[in-house]
JSON list of C-alpha atoms in Angstrom, two decimals:
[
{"chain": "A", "resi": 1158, "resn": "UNK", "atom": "CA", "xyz": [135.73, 82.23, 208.29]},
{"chain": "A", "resi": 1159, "resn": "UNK", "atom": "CA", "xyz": [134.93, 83.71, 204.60]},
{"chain": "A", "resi": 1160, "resn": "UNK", "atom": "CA", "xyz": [138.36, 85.07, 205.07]},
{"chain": "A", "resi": 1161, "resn": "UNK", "atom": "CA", "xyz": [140.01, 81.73, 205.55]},
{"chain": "A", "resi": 1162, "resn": "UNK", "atom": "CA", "xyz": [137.95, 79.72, 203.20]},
{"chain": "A", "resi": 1163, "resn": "UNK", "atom": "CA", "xyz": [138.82, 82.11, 200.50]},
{"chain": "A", "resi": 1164, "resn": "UNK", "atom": "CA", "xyz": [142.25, 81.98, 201.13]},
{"chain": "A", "resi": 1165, "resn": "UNK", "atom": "CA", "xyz": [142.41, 77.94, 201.39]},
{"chain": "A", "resi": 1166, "resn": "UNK", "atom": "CA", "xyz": [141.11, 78.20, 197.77]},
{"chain": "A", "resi": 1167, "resn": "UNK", "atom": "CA", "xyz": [143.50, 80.15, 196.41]},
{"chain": "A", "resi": 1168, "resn": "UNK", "atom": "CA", "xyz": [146.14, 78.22, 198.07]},
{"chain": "A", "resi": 1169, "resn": "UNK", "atom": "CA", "xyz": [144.53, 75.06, 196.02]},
{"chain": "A", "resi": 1170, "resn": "UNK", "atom": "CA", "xyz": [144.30, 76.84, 192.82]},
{"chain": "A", "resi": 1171, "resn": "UNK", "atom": "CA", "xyz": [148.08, 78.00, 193.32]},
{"chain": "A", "resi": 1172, "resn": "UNK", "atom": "CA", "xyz": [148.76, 74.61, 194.33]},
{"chain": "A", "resi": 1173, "resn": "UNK", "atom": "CA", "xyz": [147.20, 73.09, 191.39]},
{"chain": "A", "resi": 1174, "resn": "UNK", "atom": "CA", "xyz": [149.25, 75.55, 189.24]},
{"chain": "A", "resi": 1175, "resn": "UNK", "atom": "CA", "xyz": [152.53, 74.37, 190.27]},
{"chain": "A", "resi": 1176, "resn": "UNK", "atom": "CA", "xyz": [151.79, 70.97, 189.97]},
{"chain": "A", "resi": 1177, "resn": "UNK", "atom": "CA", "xyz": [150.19, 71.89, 186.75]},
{"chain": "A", "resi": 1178, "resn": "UNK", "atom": "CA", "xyz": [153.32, 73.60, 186.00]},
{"chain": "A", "resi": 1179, "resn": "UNK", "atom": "CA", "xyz": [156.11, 70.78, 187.45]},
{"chain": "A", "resi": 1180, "resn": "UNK", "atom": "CA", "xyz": [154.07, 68.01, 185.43]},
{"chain": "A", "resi": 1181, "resn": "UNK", "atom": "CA", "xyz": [154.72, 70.17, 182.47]},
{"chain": "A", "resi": 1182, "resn": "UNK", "atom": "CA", "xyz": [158.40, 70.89, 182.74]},
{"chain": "A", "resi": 1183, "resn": "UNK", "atom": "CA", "xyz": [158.63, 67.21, 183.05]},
{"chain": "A", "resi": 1184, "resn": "UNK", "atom": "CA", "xyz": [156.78, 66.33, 179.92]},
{"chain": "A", "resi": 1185, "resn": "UNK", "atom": "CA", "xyz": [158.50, 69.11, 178.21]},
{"chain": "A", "resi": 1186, "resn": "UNK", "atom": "CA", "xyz": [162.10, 67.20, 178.82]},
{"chain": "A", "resi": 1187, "resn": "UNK", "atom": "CA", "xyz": [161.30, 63.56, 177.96]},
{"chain": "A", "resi": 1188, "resn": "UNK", "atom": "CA", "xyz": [159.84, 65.22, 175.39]},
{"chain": "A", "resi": 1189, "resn": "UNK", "atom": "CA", "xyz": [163.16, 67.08, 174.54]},
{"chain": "A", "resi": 1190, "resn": "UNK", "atom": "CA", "xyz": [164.98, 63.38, 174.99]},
{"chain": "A", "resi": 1191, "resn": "UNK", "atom": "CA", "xyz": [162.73, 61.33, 172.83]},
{"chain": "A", "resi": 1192, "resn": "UNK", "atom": "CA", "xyz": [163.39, 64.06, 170.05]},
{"chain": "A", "resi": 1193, "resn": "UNK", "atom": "CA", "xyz": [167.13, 63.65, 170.35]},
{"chain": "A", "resi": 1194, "resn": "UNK", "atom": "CA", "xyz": [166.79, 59.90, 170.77]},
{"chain": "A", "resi": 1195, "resn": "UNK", "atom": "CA", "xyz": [164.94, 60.05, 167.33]},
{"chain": "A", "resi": 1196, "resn": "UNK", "atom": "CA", "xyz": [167.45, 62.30, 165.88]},
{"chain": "A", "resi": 1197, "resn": "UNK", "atom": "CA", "xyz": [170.46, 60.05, 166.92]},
{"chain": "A", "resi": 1198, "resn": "UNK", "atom": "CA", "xyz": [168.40, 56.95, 165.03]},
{"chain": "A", "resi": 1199, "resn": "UNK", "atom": "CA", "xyz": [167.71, 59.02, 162.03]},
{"chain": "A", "resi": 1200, "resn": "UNK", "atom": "CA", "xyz": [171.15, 59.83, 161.51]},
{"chain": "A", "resi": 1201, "resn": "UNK", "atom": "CA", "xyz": [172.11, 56.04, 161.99]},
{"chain": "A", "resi": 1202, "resn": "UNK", "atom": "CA", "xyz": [169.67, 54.95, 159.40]},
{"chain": "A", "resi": 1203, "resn": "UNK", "atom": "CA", "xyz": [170.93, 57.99, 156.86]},
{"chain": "A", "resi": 1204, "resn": "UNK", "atom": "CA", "xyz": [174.50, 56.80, 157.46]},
{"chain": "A", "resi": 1205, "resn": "UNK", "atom": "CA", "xyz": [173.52, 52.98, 156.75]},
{"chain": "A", "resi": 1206, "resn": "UNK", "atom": "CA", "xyz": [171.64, 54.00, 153.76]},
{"chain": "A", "resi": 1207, "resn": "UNK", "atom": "CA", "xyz": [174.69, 55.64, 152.21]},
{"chain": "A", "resi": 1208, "resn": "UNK", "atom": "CA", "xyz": [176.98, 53.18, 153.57]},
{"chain": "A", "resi": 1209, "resn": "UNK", "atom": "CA", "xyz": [174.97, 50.38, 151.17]},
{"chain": "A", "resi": 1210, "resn": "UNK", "atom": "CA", "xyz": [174.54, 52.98, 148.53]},
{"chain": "A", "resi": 1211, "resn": "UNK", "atom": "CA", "xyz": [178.27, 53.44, 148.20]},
{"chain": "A", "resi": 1212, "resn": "UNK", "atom": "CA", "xyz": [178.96, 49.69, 148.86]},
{"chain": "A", "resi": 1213, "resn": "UNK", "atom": "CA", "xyz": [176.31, 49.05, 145.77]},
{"chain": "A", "resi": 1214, "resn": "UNK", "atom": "CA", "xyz": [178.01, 51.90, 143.80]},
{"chain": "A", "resi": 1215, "resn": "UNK", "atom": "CA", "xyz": [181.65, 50.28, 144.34]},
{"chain": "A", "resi": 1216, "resn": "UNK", "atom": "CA", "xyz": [180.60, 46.73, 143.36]},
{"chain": "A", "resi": 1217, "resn": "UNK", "atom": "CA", "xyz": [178.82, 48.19, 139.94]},
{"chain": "A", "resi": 1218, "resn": "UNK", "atom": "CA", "xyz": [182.95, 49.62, 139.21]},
{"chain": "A", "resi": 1219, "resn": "UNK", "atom": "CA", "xyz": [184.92, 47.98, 137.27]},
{"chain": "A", "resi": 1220, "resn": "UNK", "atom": "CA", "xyz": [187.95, 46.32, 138.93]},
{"chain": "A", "resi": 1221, "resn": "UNK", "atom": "CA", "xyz": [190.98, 44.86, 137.64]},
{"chain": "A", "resi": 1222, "resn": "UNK", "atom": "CA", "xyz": [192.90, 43.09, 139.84]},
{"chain": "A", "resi": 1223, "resn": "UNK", "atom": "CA", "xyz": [195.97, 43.92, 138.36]},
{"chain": "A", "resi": 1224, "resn": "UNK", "atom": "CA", "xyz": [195.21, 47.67, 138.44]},
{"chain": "A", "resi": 1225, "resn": "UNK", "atom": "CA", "xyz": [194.47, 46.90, 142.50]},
{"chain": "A", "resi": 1226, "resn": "UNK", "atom": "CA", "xyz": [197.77, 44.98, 142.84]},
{"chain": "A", "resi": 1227, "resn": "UNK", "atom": "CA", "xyz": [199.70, 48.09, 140.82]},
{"chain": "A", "resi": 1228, "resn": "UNK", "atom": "CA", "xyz": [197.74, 50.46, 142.84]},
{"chain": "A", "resi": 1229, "resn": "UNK", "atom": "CA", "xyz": [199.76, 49.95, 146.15]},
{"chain": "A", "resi": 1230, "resn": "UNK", "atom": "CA", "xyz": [197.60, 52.69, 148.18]},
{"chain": "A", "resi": 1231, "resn": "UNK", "atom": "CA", "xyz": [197.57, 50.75, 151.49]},
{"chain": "A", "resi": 1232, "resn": "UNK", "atom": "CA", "xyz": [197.93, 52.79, 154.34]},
{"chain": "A", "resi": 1233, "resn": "UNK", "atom": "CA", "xyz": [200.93, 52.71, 156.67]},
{"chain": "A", "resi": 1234, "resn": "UNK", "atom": "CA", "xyz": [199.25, 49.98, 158.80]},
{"chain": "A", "resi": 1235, "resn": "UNK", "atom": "CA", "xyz": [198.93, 47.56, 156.53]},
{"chain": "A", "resi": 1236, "resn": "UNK", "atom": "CA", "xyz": [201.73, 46.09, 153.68]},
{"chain": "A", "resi": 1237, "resn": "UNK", "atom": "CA", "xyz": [199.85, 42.64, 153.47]},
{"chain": "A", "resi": 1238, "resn": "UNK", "atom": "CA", "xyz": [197.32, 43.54, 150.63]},
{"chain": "A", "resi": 1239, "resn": "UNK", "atom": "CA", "xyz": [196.93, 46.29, 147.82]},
{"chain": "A", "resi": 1240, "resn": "UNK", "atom": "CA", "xyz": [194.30, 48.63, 148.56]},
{"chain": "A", "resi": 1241, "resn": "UNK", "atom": "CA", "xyz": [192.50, 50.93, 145.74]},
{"chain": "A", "resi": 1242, "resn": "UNK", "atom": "CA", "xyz": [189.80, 52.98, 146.61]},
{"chain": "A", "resi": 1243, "resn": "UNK", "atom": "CA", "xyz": [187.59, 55.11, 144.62]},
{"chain": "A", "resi": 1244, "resn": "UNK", "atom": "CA", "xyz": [185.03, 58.76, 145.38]},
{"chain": "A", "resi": 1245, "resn": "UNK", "atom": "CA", "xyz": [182.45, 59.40, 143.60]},
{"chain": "A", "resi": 1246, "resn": "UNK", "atom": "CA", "xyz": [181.99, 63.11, 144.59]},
{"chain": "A", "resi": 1247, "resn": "UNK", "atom": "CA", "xyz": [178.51, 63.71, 143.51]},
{"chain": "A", "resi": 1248, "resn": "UNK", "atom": "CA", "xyz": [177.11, 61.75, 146.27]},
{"chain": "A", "resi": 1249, "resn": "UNK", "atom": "CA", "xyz": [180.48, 61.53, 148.47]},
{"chain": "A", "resi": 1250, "resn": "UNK", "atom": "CA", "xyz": [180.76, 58.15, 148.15]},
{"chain": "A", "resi": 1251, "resn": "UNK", "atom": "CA", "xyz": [184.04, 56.00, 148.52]},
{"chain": "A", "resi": 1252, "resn": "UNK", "atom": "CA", "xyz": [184.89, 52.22, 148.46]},
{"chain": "A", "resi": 1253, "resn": "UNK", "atom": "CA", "xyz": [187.79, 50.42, 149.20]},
{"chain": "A", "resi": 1254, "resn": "UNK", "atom": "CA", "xyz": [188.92, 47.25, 147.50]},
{"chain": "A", "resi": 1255, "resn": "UNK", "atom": "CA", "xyz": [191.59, 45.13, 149.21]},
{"chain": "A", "resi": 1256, "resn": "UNK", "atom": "CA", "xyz": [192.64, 42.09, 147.60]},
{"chain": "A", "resi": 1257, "resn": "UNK", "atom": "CA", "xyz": [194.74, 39.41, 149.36]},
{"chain": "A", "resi": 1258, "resn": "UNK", "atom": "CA", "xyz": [197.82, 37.02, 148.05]},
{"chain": "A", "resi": 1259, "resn": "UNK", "atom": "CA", "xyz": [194.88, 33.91, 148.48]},
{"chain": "A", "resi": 1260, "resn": "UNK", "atom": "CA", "xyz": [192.60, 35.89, 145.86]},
{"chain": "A", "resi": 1261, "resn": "UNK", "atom": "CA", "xyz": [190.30, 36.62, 147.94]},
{"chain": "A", "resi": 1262, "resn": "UNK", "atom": "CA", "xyz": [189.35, 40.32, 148.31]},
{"chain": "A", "resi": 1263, "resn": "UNK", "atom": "CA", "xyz": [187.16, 42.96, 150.60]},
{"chain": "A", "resi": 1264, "resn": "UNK", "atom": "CA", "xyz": [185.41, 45.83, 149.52]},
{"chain": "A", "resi": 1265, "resn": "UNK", "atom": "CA", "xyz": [184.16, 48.41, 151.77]},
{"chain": "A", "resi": 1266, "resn": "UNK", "atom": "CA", "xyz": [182.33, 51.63, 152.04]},
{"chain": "A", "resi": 1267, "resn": "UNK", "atom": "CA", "xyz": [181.65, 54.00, 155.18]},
{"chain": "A", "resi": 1268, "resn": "UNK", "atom": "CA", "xyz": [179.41, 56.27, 156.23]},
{"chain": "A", "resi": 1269, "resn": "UNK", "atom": "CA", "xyz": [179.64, 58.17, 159.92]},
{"chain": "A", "resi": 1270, "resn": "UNK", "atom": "CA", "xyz": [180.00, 55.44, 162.20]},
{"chain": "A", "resi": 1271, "resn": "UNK", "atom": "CA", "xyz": [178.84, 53.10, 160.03]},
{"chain": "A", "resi": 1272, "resn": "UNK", "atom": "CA", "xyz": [180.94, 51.02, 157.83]},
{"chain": "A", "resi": 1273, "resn": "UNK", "atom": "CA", "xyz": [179.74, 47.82, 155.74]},
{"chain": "A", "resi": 1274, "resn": "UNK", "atom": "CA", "xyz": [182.21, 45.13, 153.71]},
{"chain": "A", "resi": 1275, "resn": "UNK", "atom": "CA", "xyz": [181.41, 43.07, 150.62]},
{"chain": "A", "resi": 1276, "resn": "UNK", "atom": "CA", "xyz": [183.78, 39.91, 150.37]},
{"chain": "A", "resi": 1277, "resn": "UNK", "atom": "CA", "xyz": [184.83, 38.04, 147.03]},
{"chain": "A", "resi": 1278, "resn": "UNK", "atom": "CA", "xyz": [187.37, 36.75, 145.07]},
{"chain": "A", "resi": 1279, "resn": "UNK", "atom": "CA", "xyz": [189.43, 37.08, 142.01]},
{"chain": "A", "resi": 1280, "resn": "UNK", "atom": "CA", "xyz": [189.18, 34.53, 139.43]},
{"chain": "A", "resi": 1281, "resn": "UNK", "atom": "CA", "xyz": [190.81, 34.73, 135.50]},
{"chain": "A", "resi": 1282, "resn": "UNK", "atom": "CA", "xyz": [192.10, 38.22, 136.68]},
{"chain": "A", "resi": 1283, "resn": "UNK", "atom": "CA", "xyz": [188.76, 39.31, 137.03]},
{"chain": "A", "resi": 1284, "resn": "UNK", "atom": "CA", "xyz": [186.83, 40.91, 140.17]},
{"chain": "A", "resi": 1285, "resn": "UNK", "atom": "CA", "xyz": [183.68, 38.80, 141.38]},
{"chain": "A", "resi": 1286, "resn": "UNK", "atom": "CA", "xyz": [181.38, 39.41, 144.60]},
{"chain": "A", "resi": 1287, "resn": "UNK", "atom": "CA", "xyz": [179.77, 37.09, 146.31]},
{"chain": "A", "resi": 1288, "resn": "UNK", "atom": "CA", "xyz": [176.24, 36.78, 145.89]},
{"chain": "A", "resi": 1289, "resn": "UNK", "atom": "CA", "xyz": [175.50, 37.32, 149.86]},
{"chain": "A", "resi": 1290, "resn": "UNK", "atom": "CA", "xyz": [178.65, 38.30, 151.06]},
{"chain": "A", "resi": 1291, "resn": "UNK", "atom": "CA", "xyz": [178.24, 42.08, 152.52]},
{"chain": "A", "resi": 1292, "resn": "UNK", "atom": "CA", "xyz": [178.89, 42.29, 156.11]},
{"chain": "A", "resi": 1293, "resn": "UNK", "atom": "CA", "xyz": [178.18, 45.02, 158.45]},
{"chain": "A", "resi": 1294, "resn": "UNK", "atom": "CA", "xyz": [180.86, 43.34, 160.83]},
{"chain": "A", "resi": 1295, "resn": "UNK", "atom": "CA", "xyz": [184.61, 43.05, 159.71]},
{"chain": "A", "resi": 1296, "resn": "UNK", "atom": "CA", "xyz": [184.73, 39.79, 158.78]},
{"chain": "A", "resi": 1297, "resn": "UNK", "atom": "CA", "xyz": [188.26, 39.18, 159.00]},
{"chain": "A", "resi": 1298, "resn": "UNK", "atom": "CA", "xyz": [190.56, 38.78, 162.11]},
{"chain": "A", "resi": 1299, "resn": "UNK", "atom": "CA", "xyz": [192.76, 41.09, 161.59]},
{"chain": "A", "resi": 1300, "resn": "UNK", "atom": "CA", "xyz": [190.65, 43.90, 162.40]},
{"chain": "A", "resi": 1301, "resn": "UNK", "atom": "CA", "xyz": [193.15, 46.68, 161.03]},
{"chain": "A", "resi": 1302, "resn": "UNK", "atom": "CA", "xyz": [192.58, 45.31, 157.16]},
{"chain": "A", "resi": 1303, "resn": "UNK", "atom": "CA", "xyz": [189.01, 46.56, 157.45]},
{"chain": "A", "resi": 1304, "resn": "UNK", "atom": "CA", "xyz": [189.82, 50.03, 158.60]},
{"chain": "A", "resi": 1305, "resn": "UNK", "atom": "CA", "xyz": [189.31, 52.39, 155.82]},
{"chain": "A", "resi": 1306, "resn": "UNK", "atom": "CA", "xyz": [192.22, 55.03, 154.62]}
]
């Protein structure tokens, strides 16, 4: 019987050890899955930072209209409205102005997966934004004119 009762105890402690073990493994991959989960986020926030950091750095550019109009570096997609976009390679930035034949005009900046628009218009020649006019959402319906080159 000493035999046996020592034996049932080791059986529990090896039980216990692969439990031990299986409720480890587990922890050890939703730990694994909440670290990618946080890395995927991270990079989405990084992206919308510079997304708005290039947006920001495009409207502080000066724009001429005319220079936009002259410009004619639309993609093959599009001939409706001039396109003129501008890198600053520092920080690998780039915006894209479009400007349409009803003076209004989109400017837009991309980062990743994310892209974000700022609308205006053109009046006496001269680029304006709107005040609260970005956009993280094309805001036009032809989707293709918000694509950028």
């Amino acid at each position: 019987m000493i035999r046996q009762r020592g034996m049932s105890s080791l059986l529990m402690v090896l039980l216990l050890l692969t439990l031990g073990s299986l409720l480890l493994e587990g922890l050890n991959l939703q730990q694994r899955a909440l670290l990618a989960q946080t890395a995927s986020e991270t990079q989405a926030i990084r992206d919308t930072t510079i997304a708005h950091s290039a947006l920001q750095w495009g409207k502080q550019q000066v724009w001429s209209a005319q220079q936009v109009r002259e410009s004619r570096q639309e993609p093959v997609w599009s001939t409706q409205a001039p396109l003129a976009c501008r890198e600053q390679a520092q920080q690998g930035w780039r915006a894209c102005l479009r400007i349409f034949d009803d003076g209004s005009l989109l400017l837009s900046s991309a980062s990743g997966e994310v892209q974000v628009w700022q609308s205006g218009e053109v009046r006496g020649g001269q680029v304006r934004f709107s005040a609260h006019g970005w956009s993280d959402f094309c805001p036009l319906r032809e989707a293709s004119l918000c694509q950028m080159p």
